[in-house]
mmCIF file of C-alpha atoms in Angstrom:
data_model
loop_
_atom_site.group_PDB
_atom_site.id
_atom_site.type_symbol
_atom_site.label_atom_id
_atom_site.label_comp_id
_atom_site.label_asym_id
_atom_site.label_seq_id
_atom_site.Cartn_x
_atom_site.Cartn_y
_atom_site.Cartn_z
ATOM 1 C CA UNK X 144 20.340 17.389 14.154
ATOM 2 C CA UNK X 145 17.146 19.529 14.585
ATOM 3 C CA UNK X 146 18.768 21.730 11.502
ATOM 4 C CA UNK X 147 18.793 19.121 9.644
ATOM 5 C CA UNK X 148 14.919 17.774 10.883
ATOM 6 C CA UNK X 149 14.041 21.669 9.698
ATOM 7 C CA UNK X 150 14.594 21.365 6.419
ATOM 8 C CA UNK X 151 12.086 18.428 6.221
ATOM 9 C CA UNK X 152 9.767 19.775 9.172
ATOM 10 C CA UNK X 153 9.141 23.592 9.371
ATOM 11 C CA UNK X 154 8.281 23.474 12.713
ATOM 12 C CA UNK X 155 7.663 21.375 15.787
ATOM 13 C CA UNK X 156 4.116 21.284 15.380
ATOM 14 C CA UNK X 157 4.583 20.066 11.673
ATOM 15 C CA UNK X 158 6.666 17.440 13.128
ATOM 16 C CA UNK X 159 4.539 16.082 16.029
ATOM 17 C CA UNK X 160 1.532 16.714 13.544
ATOM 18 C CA UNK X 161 3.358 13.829 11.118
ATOM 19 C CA UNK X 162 4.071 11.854 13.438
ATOM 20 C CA UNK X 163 0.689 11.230 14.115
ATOM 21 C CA UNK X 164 -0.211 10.957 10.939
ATOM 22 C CA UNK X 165 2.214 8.285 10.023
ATOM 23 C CA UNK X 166 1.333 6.026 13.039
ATOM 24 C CA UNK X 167 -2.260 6.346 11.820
ATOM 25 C CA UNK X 168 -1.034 4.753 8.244
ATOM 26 C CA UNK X 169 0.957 2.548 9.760
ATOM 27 C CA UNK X 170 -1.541 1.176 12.297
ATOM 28 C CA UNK X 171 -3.719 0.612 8.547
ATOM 29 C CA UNK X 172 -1.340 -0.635 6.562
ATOM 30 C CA UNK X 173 -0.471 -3.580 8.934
ATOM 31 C CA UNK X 174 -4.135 -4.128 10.029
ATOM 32 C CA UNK X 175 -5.467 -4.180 6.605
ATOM 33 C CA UNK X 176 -2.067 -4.826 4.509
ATOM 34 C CA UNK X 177 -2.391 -1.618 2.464
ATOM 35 C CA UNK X 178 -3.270 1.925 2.705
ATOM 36 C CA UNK X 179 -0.303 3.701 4.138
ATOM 37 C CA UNK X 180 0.692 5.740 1.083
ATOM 38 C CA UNK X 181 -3.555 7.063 0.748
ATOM 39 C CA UNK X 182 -2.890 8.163 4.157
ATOM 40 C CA UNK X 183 0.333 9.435 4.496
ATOM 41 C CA UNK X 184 0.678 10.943 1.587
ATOM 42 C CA UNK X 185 -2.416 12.489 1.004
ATOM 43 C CA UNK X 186 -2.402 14.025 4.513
ATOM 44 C CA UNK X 187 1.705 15.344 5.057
ATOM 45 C CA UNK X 188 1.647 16.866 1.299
ATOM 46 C CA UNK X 189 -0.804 19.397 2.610
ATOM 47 C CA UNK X 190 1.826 20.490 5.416
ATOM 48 C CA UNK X 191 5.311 19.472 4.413
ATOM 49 C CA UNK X 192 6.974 21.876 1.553
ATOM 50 C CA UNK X 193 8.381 18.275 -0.253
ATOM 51 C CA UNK X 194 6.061 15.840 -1.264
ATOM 52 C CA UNK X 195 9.419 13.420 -2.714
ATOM 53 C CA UNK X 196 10.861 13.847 1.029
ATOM 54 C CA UNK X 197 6.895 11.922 2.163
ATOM 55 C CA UNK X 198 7.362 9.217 -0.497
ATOM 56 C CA UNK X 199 10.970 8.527 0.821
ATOM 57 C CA UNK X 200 10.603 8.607 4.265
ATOM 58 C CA UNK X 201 7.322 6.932 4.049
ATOM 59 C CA UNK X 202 9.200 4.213 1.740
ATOM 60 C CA UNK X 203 12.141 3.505 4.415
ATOM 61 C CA UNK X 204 9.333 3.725 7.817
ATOM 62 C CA UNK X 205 7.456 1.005 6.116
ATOM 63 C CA UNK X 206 10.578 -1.131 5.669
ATOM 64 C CA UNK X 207 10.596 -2.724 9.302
ATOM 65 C CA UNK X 208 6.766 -3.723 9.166
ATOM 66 C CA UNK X 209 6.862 -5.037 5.397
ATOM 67 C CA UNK X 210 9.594 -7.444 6.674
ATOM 68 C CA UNK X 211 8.095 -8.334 9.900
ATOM 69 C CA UNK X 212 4.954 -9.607 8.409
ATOM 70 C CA UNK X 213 6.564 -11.167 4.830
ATOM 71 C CA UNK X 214 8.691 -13.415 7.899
ATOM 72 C CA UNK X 215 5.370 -14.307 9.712
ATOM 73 C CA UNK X 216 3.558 -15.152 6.824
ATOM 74 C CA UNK X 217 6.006 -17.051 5.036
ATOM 75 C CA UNK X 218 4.322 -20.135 4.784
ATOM 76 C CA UNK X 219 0.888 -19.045 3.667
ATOM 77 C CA UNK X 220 2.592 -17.268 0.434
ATOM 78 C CA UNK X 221 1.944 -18.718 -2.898
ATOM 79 C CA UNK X 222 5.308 -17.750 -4.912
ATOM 80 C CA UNK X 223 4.495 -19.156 -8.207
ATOM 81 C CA UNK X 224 1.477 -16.213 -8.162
ATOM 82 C CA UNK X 225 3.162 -13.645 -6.404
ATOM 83 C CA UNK X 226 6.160 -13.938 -8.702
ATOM 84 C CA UNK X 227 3.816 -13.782 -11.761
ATOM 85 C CA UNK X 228 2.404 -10.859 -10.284
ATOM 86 C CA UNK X 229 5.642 -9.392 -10.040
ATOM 87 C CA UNK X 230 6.788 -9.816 -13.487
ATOM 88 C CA UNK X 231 3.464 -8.193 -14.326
ATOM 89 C CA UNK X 232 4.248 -5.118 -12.029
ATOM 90 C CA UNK X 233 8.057 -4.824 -13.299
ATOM 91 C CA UNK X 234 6.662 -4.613 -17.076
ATOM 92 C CA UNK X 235 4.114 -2.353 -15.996
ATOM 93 C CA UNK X 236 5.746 -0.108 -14.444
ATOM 94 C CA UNK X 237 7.888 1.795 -17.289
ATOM 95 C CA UNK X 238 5.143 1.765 -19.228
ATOM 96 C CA UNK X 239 2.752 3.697 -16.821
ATOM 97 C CA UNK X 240 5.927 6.503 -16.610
ATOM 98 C CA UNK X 241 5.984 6.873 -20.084
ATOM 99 C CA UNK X 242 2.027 6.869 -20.423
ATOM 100 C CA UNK X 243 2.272 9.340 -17.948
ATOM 101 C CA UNK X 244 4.317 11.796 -20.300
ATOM 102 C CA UNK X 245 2.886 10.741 -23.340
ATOM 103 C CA UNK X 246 -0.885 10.725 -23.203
ATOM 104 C CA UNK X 247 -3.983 11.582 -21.161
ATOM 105 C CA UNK X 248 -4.396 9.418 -18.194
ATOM 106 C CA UNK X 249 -7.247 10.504 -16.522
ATOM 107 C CA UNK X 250 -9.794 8.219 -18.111
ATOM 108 C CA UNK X 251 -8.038 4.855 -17.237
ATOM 109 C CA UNK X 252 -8.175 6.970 -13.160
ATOM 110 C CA UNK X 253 -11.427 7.685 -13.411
ATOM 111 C CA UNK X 254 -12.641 4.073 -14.431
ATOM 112 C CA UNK X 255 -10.485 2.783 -12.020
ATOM 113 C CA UNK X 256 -12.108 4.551 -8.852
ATOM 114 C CA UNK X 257 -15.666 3.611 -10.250
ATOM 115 C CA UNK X 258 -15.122 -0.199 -10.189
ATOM 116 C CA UNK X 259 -13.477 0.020 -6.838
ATOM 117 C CA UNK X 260 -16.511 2.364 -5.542
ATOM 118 C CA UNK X 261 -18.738 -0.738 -7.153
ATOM 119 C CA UNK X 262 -16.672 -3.585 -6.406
ATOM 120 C CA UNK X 263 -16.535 -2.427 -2.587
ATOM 121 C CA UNK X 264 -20.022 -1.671 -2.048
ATOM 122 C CA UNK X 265 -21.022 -5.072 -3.623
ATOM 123 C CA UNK X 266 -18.330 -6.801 -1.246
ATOM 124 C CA UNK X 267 -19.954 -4.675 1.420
ATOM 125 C CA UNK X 268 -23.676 -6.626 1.029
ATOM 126 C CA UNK X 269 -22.400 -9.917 0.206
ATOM 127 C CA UNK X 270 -23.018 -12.421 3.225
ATOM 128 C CA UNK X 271 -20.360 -14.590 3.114
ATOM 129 C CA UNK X 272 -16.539 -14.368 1.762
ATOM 130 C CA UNK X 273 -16.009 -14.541 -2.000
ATOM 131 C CA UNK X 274 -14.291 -17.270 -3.327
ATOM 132 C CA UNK X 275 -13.423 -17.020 -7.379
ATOM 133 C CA UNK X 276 -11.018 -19.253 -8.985
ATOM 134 C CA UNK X 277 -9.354 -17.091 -11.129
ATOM 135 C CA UNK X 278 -7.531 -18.771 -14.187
ATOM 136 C CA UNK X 279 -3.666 -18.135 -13.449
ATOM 137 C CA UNK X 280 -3.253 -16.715 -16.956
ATOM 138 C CA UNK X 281 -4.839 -13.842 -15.229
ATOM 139 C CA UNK X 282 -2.430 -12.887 -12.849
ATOM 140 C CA UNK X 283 0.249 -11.187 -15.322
ATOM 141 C CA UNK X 284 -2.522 -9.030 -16.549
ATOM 142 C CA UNK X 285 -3.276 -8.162 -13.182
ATOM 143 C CA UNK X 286 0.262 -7.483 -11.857
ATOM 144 C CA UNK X 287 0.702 -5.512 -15.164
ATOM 145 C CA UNK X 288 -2.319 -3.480 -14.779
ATOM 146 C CA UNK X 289 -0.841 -2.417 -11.297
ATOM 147 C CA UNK X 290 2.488 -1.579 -12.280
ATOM 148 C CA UNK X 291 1.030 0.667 -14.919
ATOM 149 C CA UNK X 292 -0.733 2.258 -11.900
ATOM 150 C CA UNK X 293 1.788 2.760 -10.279
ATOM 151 C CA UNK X 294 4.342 3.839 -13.308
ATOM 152 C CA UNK X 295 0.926 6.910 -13.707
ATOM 153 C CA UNK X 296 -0.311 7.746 -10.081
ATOM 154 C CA UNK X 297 1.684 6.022 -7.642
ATOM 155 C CA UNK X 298 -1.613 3.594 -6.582
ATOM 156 C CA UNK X 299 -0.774 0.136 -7.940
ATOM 157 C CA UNK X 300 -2.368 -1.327 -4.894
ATOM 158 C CA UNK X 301 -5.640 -0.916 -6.082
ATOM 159 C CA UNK X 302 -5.913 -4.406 -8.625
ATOM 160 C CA UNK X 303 -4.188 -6.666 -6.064
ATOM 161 C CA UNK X 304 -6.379 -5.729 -3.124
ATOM 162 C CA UNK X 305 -9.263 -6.665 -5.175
ATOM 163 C CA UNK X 306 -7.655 -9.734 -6.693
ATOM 164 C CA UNK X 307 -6.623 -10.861 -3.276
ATOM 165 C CA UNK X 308 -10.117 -9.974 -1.994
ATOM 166 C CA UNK X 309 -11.955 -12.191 -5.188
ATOM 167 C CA UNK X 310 -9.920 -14.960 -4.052
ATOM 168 C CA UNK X 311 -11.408 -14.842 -0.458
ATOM 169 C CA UNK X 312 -8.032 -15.877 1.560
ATOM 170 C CA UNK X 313 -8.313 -15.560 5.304
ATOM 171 C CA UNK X 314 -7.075 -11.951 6.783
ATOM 172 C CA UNK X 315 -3.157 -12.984 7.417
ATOM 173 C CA UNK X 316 -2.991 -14.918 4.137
ATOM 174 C CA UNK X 317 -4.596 -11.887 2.326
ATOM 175 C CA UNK X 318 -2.284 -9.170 4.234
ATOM 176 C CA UNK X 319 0.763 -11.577 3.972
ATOM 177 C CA UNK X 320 0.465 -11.499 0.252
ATOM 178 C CA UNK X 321 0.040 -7.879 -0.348
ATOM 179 C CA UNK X 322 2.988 -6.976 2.000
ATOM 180 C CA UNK X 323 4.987 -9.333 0.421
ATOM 181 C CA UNK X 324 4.490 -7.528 -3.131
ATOM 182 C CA UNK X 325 4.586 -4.269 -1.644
ATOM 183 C CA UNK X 326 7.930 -5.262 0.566
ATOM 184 C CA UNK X 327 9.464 -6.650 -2.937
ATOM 185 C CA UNK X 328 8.709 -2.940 -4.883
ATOM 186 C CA UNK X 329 10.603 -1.355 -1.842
ATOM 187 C CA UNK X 330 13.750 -3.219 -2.368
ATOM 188 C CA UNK X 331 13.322 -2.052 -6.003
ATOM 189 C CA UNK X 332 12.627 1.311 -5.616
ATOM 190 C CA UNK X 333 15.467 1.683 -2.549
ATOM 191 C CA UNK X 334 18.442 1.444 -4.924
ATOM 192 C CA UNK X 335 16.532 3.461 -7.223
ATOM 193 C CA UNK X 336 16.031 6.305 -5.146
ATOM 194 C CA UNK X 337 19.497 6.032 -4.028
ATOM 195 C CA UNK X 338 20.895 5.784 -7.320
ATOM 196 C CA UNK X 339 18.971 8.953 -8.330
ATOM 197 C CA UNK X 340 20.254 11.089 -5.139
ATOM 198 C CA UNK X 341 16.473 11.109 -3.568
ATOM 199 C CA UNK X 342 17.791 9.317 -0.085
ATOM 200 C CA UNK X 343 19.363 12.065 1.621
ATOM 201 C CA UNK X 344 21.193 12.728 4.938
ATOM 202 C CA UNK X 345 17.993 14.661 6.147
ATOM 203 C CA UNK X 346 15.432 12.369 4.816
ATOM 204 C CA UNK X 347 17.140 9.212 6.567
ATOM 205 C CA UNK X 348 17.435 11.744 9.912
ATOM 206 C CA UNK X 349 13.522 12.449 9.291
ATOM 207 C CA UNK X 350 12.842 8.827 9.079
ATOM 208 C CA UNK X 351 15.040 8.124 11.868
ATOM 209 C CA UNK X 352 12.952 10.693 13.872
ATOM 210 C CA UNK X 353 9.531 9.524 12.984
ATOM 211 C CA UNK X 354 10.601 5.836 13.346
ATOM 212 C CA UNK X 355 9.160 5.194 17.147
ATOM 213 C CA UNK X 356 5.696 6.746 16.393
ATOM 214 C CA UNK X 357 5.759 4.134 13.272
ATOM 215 C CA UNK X 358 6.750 1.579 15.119
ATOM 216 C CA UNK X 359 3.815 2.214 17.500
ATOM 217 C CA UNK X 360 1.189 2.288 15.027
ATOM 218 C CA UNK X 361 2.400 -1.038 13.338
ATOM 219 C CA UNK X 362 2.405 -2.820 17.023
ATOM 220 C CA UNK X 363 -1.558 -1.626 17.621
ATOM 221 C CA UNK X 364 -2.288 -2.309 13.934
ATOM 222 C CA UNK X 365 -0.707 -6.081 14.462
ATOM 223 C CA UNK X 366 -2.250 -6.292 17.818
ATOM 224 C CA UNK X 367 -5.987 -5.112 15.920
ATOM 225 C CA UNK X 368 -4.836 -7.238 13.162
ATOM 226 C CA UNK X 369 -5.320 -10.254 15.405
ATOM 227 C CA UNK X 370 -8.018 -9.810 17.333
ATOM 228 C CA UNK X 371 -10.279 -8.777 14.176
ATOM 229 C CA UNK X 372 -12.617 -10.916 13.492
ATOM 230 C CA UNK X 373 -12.858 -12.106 9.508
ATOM 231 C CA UNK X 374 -16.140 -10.469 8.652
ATOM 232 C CA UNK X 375 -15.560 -7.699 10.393
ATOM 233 C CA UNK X 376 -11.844 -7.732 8.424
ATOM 234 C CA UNK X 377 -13.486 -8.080 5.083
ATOM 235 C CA UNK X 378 -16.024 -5.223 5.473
ATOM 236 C CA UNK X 379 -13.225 -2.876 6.536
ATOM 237 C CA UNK X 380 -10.998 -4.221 2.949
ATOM 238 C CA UNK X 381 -14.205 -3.310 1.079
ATOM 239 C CA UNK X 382 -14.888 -0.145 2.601
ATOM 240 C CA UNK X 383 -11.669 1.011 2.206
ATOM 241 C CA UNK X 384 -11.739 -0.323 -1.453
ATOM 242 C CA UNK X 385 -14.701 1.969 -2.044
ATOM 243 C CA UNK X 386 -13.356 5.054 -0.202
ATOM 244 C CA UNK X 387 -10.044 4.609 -2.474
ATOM 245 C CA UNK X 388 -12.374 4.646 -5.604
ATOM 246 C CA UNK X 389 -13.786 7.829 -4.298
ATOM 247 C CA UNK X 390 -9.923 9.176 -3.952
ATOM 248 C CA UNK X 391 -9.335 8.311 -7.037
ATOM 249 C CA UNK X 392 -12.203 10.071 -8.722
ATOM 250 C CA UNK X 393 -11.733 13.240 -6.816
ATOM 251 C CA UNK X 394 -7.880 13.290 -7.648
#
C-alpha cells in the first residue's frame, strides 16, 4: 500500500502536506459551493510530480460532498434552468478543447478575470442582495460560455457563480445549484477518465488515503455553511469572485 501511495506522494510530508490542503478546499467548496479545484489544484501542482493524478483524485474526493448536498437541496433546484445550463456546458465543452489547440486563448482569460475582479468588487459595495431577472434565453449562452471554459482552462465555474450570484438566491439555494452542475460534470467526466485509463489503482488508493481529511473539511465547511449569516455569505462569494479574476489574470 504505501508503494503504491509513493508513486503519487514522494514523501510523508508531501502527503500530510495534501492532506491539509485538500480539507482546506473542501471546507470552501461546501461553504461557498465552489472553489475546490482554485485551491487544490493550484496548491498540490507545486509539490506533487502529476498534476492529472490532482485532477483525479480531487474529482473522486469531491464525489461524497457533491452528492450530499445535491440530496439536501433537492427541492430548492430549478431543473428546467439547470438542465439548460447543462446542455450549454455539454456543447461547450468540445469546443473549448479544440479552441484550446487551435487558436490563442489568452484574450477570452484575460477578459474573463477582469469582469470577475469588477463584478466582485461591485458585489462587494452593494448594500443589499442583487436580484436580476435574467431572460431564460440567457441561460444556454451562459452554460455554453462555461463549458468553453472549461473545454480551455479547466475554470467553467466562473459564469455560473456570477449568474447564480445576479439572481440573488439565498446561500443553500445558491450552493445547491452550483453543486448540482458541478456533481452532474463529475458523473461525465468519471467514465471519461476511466475510459481513457486516467483512474488508476494508485490514484483510487491516494483518494482512498486522503478521503478522512476530506471528509473533515466538508463537515466544518457544512457546519460554517449554516451558521453563516447571508451578508456575510455574499461578501465572501464576491470576494472570492474577485480573487479568482486576479487568478485568472496572473495565469
Amino acid at each position: 500500500m504505501l508503494d503504491v501511495l509513493a508513486s503519487v506522494f514522494p514523501s510523508v510530508e508531501a502527503f500530510v502536506l495534501a492532506c491539509l490542503l485538500l480539507a482546506l478546499a473542501e471546507l470552501v467548496y461546501v461553504l461557498l459551493g465552489f472553489g475546490a479545484g482554485l485551491i487544490a489544484v493550484g496548491t498540490l501542482a507545486l509539490f506533487l510530480p502529476d498534476v492529472t493524478d490532482v485532477v483525479v483524485m480531487l474529482l473522486l474526493v469531491n464525489l461524497p460532498a457533491e452528492v450530499a448536498i445535491v440530496h439536501r437541496s433537492w427541492r430548492e433546484i430549478r431543473w428546467g434552468g439547470v438542465a439548460v445550463l447543462l446542455a450549454g456546458i455539454a456543447v461547450g465543452i468540445p469546443v473549448g478543447g479544440w479552441l484550446l489547440s487551435a487558436a490563442e486563448p489568452h484574450y477570452l482569460l484575460t477578459g474573463l478575470g477582469a469582469v470577475l475582479i469588477g463584478v466582485g468588487l461591485v458585489f462587494l459595495v452593494l448594500p443589499n442582495r442583487p436580484h436580476v431577472v435574467l431572460p431564460r434565453w440567457l441561460e444556454a449562452p451562459i452554460g455554453l460560455v462555461s463549458g468553453l471554459l472549461t473545454g480551455l482552462f479547466g475554470t467553467g465555474g466562473p459564469p455560473l457563480v456570477l449568474h447564480f450570484q445576479l439572481q440573488g438566491l439565498d446561500k443553500a439555494s445558491f450552493r445547491g445549484h452550483l453543486m448540482t452542475l458541478f456533481l452532474a460534470m463529475s458523473v461525465v467526466r468519471i467514465p471519461a477518465y476511466v475510459g481513457l485509463g486516467l483512474v488508476t489503482s494508485e490514484r483510487l488508493a491516494a483518494g482512498a488515503a486522503v478521503l478522512p481529511a476530506v471528509l473533515l473539511g466538508a463537515v466544518l465547511g457544512h457546519r460554517i455553511h449554516l451558521e453563516l449569516d447571508e451578508a456575510l455569505f455574499r461578501r465572501l462569494v464576491s470576494s472570492a469572485l474577485a480573487v479568482i479574476g486576479v487568478v485568472l489574470l496572473l495565469r
